[in-house]
PDB file of C-alpha atoms and ligand atoms in Angstrom:
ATOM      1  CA  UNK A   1      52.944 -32.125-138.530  1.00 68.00           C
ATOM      2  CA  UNK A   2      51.112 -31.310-135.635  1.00 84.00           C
ATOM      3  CA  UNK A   3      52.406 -32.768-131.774  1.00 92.00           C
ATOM      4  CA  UNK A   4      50.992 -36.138-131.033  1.00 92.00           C
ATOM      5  CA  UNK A   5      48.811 -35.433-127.784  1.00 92.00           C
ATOM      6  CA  UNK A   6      51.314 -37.340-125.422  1.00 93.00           C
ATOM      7  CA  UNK A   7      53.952 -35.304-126.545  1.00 90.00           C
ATOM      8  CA  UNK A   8      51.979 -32.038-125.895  1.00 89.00           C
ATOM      9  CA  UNK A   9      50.710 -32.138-122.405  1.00 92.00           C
ATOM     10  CA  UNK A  10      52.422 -35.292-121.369  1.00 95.00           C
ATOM     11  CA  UNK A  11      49.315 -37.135-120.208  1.00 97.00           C
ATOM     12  CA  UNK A  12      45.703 -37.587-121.632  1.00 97.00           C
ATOM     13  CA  UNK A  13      42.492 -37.894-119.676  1.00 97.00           C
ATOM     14  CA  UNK A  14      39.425 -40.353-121.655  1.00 97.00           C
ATOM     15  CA  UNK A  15      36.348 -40.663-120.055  1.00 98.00           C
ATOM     16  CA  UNK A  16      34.086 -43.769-120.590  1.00 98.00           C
ATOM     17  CA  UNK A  17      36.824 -45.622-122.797  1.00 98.00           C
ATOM     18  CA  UNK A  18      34.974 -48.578-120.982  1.00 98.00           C
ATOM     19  CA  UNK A  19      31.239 -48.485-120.836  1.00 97.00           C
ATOM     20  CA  UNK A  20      29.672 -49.486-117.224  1.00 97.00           C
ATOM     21  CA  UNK A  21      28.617 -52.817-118.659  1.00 98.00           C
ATOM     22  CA  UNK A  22      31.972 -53.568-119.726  1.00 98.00           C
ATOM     23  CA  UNK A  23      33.775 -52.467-116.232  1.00 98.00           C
ATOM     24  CA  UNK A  24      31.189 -54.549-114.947  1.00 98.00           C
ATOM     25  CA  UNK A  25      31.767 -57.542-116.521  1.00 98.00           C
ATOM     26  CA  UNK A  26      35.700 -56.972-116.535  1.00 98.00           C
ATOM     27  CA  UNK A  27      35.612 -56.281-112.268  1.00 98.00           C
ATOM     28  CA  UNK A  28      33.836 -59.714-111.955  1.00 98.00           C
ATOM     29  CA  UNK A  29      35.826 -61.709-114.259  1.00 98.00           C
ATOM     30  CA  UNK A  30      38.563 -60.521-111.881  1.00 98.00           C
ATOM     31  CA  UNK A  31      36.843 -61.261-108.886  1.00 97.00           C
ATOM     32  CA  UNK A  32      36.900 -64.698-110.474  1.00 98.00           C
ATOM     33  CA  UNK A  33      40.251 -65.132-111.125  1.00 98.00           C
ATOM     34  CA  UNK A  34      41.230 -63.728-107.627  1.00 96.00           C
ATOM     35  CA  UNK A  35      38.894 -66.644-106.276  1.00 96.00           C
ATOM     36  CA  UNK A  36      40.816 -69.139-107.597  1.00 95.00           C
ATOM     37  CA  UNK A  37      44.331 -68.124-107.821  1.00 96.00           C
ATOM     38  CA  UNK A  38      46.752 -66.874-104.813  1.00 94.00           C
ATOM     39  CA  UNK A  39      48.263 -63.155-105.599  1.00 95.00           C
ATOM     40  CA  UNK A  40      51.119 -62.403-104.475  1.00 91.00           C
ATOM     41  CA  UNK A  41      50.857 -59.387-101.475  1.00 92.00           C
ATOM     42  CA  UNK A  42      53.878 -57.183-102.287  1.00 92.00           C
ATOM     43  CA  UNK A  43      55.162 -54.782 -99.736  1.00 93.00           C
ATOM     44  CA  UNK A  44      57.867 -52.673-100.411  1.00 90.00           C
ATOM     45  CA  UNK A  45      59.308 -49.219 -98.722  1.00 91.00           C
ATOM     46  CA  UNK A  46      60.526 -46.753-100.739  1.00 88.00           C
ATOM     47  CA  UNK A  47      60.981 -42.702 -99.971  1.00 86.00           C
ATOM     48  CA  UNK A  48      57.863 -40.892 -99.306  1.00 88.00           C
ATOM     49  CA  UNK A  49      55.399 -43.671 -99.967  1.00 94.00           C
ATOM     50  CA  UNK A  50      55.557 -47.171-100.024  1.00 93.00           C
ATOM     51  CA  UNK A  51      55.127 -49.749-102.783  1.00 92.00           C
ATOM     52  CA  UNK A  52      51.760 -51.836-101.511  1.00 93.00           C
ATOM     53  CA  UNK A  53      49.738 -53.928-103.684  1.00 94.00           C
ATOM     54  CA  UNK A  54      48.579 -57.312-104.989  1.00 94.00           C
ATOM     55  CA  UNK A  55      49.109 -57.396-108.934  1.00 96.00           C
ATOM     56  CA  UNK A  56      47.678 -59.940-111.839  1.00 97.00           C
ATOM     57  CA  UNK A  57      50.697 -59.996-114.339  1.00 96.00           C
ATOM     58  CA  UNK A  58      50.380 -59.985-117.787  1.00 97.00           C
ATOM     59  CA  UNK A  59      50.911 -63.670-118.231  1.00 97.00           C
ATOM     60  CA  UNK A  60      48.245 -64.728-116.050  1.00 97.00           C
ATOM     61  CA  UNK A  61      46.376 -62.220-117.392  1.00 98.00           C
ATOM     62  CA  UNK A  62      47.253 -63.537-121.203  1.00 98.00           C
ATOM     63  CA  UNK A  63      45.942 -67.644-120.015  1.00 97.00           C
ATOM     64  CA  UNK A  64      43.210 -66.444-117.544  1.00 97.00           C
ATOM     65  CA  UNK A  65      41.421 -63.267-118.659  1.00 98.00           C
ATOM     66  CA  UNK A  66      41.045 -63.298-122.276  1.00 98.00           C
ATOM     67  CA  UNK A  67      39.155 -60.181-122.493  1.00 97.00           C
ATOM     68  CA  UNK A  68      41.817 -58.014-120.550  1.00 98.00           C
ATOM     69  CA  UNK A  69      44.079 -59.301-122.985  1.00 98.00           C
ATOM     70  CA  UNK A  70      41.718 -58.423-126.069  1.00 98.00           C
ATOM     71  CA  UNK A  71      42.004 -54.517-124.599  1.00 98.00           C
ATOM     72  CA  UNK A  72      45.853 -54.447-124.422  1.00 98.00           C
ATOM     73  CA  UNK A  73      46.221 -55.714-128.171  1.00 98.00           C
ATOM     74  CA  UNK A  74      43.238 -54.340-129.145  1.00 98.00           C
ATOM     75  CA  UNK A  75      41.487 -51.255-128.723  1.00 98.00           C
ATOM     76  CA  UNK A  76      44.193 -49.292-126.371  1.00 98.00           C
ATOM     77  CA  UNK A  77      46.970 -50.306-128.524  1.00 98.00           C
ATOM     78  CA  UNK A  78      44.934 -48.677-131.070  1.00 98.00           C
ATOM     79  CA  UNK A  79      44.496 -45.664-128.868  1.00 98.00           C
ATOM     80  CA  UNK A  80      48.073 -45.448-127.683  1.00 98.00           C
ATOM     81  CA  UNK A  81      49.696 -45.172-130.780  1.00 98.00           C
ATOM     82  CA  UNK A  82      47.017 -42.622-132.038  1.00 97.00           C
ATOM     83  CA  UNK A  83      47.738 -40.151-129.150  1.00 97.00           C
ATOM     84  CA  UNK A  84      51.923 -40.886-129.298  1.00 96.00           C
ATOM     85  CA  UNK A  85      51.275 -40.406-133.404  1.00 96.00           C
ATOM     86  CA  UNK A  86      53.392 -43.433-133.955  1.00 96.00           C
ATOM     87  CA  UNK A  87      53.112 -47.166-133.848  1.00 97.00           C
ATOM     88  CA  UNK A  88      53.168 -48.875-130.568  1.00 97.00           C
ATOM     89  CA  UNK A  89      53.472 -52.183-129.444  1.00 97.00           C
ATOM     90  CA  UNK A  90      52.696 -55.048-126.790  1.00 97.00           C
ATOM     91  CA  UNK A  91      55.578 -55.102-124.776  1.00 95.00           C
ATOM     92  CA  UNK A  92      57.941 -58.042-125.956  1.00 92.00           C
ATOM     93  CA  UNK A  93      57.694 -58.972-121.411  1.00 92.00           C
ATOM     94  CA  UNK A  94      54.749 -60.375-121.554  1.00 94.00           C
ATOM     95  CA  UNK A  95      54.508 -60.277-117.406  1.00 94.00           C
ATOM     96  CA  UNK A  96      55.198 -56.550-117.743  1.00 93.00           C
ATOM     97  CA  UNK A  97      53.148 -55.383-120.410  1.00 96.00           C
ATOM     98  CA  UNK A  98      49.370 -55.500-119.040  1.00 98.00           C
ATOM     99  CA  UNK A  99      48.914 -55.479-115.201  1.00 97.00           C
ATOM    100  CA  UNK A 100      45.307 -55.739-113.022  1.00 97.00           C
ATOM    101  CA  UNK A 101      46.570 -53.500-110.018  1.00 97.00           C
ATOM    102  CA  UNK A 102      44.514 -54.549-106.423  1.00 97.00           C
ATOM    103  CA  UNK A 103      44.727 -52.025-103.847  1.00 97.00           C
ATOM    104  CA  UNK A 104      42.707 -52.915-101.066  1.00 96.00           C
ATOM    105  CA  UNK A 105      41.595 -49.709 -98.574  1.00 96.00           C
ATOM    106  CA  UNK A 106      43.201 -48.638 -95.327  1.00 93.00           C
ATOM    107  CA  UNK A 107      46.909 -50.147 -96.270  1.00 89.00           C
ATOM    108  CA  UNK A 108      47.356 -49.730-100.182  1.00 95.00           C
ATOM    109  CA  UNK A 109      50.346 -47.130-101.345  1.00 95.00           C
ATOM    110  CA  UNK A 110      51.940 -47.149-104.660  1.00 95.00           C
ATOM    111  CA  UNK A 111      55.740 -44.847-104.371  1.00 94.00           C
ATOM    112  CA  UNK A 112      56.866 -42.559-106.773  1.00 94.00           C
ATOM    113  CA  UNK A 113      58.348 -43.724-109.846  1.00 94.00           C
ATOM    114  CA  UNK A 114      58.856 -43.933-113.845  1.00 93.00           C
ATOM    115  CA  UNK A 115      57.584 -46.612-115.599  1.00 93.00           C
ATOM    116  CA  UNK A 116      59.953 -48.360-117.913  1.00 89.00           C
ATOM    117  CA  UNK A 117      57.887 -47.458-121.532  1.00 93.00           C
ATOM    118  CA  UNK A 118      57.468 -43.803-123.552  1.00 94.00           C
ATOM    119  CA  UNK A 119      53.617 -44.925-122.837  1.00 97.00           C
ATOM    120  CA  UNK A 120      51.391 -46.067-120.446  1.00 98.00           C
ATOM    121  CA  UNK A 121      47.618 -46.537-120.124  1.00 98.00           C
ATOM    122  CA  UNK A 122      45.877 -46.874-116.717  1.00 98.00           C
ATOM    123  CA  UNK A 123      42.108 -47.973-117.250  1.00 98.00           C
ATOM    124  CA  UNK A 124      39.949 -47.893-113.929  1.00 98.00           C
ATOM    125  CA  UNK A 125      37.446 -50.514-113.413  1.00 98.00           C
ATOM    126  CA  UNK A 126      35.929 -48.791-110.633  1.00 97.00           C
ATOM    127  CA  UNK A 127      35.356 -45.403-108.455  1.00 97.00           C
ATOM    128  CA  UNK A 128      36.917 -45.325-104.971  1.00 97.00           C
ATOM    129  CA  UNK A 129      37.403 -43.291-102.392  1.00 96.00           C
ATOM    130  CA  UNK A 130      41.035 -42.135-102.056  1.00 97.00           C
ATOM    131  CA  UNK A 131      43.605 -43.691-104.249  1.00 97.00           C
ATOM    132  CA  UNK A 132      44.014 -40.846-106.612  1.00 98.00           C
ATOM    133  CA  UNK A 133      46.616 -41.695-109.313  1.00 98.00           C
ATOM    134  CA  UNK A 134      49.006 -38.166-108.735  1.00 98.00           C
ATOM    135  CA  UNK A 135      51.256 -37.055-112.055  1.00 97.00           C
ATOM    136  CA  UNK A 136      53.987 -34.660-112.605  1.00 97.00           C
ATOM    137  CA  UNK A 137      53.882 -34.633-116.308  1.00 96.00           C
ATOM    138  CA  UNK A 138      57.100 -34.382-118.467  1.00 93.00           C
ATOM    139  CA  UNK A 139      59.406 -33.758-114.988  1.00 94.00           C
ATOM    140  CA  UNK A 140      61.957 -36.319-116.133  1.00 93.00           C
ATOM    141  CA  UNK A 141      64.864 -34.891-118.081  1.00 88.00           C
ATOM    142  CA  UNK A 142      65.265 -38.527-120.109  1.00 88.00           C
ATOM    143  CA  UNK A 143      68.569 -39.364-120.726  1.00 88.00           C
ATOM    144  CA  UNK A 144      68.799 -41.424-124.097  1.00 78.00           C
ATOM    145  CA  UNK A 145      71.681 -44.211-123.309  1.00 68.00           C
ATOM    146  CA  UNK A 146      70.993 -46.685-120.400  1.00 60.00           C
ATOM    147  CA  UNK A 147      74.571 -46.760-120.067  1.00 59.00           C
ATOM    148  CA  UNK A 148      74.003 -43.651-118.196  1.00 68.00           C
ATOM    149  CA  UNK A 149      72.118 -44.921-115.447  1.00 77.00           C
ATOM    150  CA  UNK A 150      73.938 -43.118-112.660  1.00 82.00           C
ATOM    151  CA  UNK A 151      73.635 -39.359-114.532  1.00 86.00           C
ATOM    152  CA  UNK A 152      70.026 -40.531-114.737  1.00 86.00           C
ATOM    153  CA  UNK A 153      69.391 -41.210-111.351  1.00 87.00           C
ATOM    154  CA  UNK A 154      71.134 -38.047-110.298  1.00 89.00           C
ATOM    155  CA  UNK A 155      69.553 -36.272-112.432  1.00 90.00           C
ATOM    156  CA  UNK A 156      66.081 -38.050-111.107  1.00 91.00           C
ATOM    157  CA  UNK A 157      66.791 -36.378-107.892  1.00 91.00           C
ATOM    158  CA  UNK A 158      67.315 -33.240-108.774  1.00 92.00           C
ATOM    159  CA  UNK A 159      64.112 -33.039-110.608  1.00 93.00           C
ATOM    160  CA  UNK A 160      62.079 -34.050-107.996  1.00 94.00           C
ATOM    161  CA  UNK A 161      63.327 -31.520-105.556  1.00 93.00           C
ATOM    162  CA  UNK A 162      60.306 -29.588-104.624  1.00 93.00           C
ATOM    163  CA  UNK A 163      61.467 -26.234-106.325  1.00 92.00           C
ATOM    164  CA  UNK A 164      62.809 -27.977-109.312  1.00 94.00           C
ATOM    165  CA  UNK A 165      59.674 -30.005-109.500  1.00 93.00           C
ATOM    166  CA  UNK A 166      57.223 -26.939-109.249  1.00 93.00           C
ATOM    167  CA  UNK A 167      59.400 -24.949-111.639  1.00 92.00           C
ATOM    168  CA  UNK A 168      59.201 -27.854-114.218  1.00 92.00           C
ATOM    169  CA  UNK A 169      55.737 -29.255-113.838  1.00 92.00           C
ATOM    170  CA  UNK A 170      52.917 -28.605-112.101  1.00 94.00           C
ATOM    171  CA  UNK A 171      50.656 -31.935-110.389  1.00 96.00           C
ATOM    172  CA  UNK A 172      47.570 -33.419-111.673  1.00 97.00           C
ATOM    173  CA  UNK A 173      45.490 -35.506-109.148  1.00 98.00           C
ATOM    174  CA  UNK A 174      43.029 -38.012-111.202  1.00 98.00           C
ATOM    175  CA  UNK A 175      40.133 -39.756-109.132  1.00 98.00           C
ATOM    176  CA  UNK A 176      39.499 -43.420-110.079  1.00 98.00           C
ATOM    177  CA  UNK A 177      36.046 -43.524-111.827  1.00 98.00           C
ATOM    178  CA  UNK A 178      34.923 -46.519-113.968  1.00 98.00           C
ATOM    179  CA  UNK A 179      35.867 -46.637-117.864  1.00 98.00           C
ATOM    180  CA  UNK A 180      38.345 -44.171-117.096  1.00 98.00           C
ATOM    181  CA  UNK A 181      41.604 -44.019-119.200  1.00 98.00           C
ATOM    182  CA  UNK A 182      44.729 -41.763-118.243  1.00 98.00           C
ATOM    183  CA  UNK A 183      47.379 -42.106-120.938  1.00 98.00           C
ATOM    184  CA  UNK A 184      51.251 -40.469-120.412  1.00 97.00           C
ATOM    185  CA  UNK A 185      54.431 -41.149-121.134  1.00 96.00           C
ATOM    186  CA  UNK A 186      55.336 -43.484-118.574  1.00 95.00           C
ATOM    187  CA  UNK A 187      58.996 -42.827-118.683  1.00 93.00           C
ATOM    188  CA  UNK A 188      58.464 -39.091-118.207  1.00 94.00           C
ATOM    189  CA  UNK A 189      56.006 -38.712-115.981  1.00 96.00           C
ATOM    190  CA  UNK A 190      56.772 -39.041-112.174  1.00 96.00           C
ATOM    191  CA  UNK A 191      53.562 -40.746-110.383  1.00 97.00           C
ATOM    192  CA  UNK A 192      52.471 -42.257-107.662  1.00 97.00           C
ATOM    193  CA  UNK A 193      49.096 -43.616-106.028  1.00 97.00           C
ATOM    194  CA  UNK A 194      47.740 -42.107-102.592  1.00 96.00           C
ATOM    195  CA  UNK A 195      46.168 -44.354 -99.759  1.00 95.00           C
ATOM    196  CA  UNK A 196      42.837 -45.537-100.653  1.00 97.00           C
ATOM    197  CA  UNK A 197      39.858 -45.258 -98.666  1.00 96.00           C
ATOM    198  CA  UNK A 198      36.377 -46.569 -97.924  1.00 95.00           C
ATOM    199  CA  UNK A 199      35.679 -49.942 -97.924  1.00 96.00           C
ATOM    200  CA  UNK A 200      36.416 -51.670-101.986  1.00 96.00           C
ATOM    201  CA  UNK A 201      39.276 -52.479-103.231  1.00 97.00           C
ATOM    202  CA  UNK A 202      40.502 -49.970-105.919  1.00 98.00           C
ATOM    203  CA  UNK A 203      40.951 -52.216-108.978  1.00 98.00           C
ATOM    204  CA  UNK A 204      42.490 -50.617-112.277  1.00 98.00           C
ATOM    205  CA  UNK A 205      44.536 -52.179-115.518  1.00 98.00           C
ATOM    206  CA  UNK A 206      48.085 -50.851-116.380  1.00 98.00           C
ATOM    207  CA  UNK A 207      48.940 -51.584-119.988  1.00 98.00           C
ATOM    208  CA  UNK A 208      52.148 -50.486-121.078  1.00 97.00           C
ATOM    209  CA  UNK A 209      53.615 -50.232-124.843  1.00 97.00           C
ATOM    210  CA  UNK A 210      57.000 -49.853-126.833  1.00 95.00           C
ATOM    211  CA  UNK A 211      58.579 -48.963-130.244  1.00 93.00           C
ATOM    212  CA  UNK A 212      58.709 -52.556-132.170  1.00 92.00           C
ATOM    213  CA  UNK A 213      61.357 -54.348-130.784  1.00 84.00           C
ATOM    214  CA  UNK A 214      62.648 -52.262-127.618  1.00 86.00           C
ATOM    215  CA  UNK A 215      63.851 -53.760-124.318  1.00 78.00           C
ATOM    216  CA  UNK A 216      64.963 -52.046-120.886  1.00 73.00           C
ATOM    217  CA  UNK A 217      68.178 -52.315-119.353  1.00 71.00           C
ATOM    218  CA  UNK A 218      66.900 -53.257-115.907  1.00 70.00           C
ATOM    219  CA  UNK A 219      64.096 -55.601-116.999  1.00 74.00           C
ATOM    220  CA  UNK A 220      65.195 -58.749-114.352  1.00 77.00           C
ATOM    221  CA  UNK A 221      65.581 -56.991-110.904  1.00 83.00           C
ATOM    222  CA  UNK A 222      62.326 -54.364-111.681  1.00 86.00           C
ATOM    223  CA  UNK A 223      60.296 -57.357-112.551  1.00 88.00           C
ATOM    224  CA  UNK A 224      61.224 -59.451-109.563  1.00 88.00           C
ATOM    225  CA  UNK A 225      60.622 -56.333-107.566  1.00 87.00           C
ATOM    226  CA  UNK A 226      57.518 -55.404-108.577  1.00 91.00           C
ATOM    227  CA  UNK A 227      55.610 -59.198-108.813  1.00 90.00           C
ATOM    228  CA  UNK A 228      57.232 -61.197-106.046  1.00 89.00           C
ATOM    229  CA  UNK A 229      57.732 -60.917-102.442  1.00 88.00           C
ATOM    230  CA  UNK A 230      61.466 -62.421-102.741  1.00 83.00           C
ATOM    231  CA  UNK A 231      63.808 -59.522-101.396  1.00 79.00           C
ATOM    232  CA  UNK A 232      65.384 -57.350-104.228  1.00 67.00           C
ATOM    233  CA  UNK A 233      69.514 -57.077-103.715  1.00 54.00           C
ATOM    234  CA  UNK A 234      68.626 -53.518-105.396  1.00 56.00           C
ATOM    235  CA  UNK A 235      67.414 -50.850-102.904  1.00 62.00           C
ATOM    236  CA  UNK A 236      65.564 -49.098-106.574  1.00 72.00           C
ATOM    237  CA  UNK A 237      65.784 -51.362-109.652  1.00 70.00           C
ATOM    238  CA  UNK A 238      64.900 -49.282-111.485  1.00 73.00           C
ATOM    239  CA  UNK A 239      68.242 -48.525-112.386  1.00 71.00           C
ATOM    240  CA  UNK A 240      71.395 -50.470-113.062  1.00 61.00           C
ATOM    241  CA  UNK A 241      74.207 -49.804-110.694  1.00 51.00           C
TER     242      UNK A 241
HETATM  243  O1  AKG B 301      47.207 -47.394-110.461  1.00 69.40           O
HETATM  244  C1  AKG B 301      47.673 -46.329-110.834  1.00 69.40           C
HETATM  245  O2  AKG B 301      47.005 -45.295-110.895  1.00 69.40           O
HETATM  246  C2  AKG B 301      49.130 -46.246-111.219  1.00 69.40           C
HETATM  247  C3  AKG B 301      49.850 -47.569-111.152  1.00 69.40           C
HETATM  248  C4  AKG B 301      51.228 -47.490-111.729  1.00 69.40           C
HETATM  249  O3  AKG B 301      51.781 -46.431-111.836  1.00 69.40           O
HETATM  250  C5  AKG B 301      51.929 -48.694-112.197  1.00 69.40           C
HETATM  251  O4  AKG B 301      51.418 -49.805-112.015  1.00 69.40           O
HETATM  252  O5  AKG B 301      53.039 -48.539-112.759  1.00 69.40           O
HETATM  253 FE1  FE2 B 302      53.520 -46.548-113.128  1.00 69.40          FE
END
């Protein structure tokens, strides 16, 4: 059998997955729902670049933007599990499965980091200037237990080393551009966001997706990290101590 696409090059770009129209209509609805509810501005250092957004989780998202919600279990599931070559599924946390990500110019960062799930989608609602999502495909070496959270995050900074890293992967910069899908495989591939520019907020939709059934380890202390401002007792939740 030939290698699903996500397990080949670790990432896939798809260009128009949204038509204008539809980004269009999707960017206002959120525009909407930013009118009328208070986001949370979240703030976090970190090494290199800081955490620095405003974020729409996936159960606000589920009540208050239907058609966001449509996409996740919808058409990019559909996608997702095509290009892994296996089933995938809504994440059982509901807050962490689909995210609207606002990054307004001048002050917006988003570190360096794994996401929790084999594979990821990022669809772009608009073009910006600045805020190019920036991937090291396939760097991690994965570990399979999560008992072995400490040889993971050793091993997580010995990858990123810069001669490790350029030995083991090389970097792909993507530009924000409307209807613009990047799929990887979140847990594998080391990204980050750079500062965005010009004067609109960079708006984009994270959806996220699992074998049936799976959880993560560190699910409590990432998710209060990531969608409030209280202070995390972790200095990186992503891993257990
Ligand atoms: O907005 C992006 O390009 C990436 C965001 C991201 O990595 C995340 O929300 O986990
Ligand atoms: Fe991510």
């Amino acid at each position: 059998m030939a290698t699903p696409p996500i397990e080949q090059a670790g990432y896939v770009i798809h260009d128009g997955f949204l038509e204008p129209e539809a980004c269009r209509e999707t960017l206002a609805a959120v525009e909407e729902y930013r009118s009328t509810t208070d986001l949370p501005e979240i703030h976090r250092e970190a090494r290199g670049r800081a955490l620095r957004y405003s974020v729409i989780d996936g159960r606000q998202i589920r009540d208050g933007l239907p058609d966001i919600w449509d996409l996740y279990t919808g058409p990019v599931q559909d996608l997702m599990s095509e290009l892994a070559g296996e089933a995938m599924f809504p994440l059982d946390n509901i807050r962490a499965g689909v995210n609207v990500n606002i990054m307004p110019p001048a002050k917006s960062e988003y570190r360096w980091h794994y996401d929790r799930t084999p594979v990821t989608a990022l669809l772009y609602l608009n073009e910006v200037e600045g805020g190019e999502t920036e991937l090291y495909p396939g760097l991690r070496v994965l570990l399979s237990e999560q008992r072995r959270a400490r040889t993971q995050r050793l091993l997580d900074r010995v990858v990123t080393l810069p001669p490790v890293r350029s030995m083991r992967a090389r970097k792909v910069v993507v530009s924000p551009k409307a209807g613009r899908l990047v799929a990887m495989a979140g847990n594998r591939c080391w990204h980050s966001v750079g500062g965005v520019e010009g004067r609109h907020d960079r708006i984009n939709v994270i959806l996220a997706y699992d074998r049936e059934g799976a959880t993560f380890a560190a699910e409590e202390g990432l998710d209060s990290y990531l969608y409030t401002t209280d202070s995390t007792a972790h200095q990186d939740p992503n891993y257990l101590r």
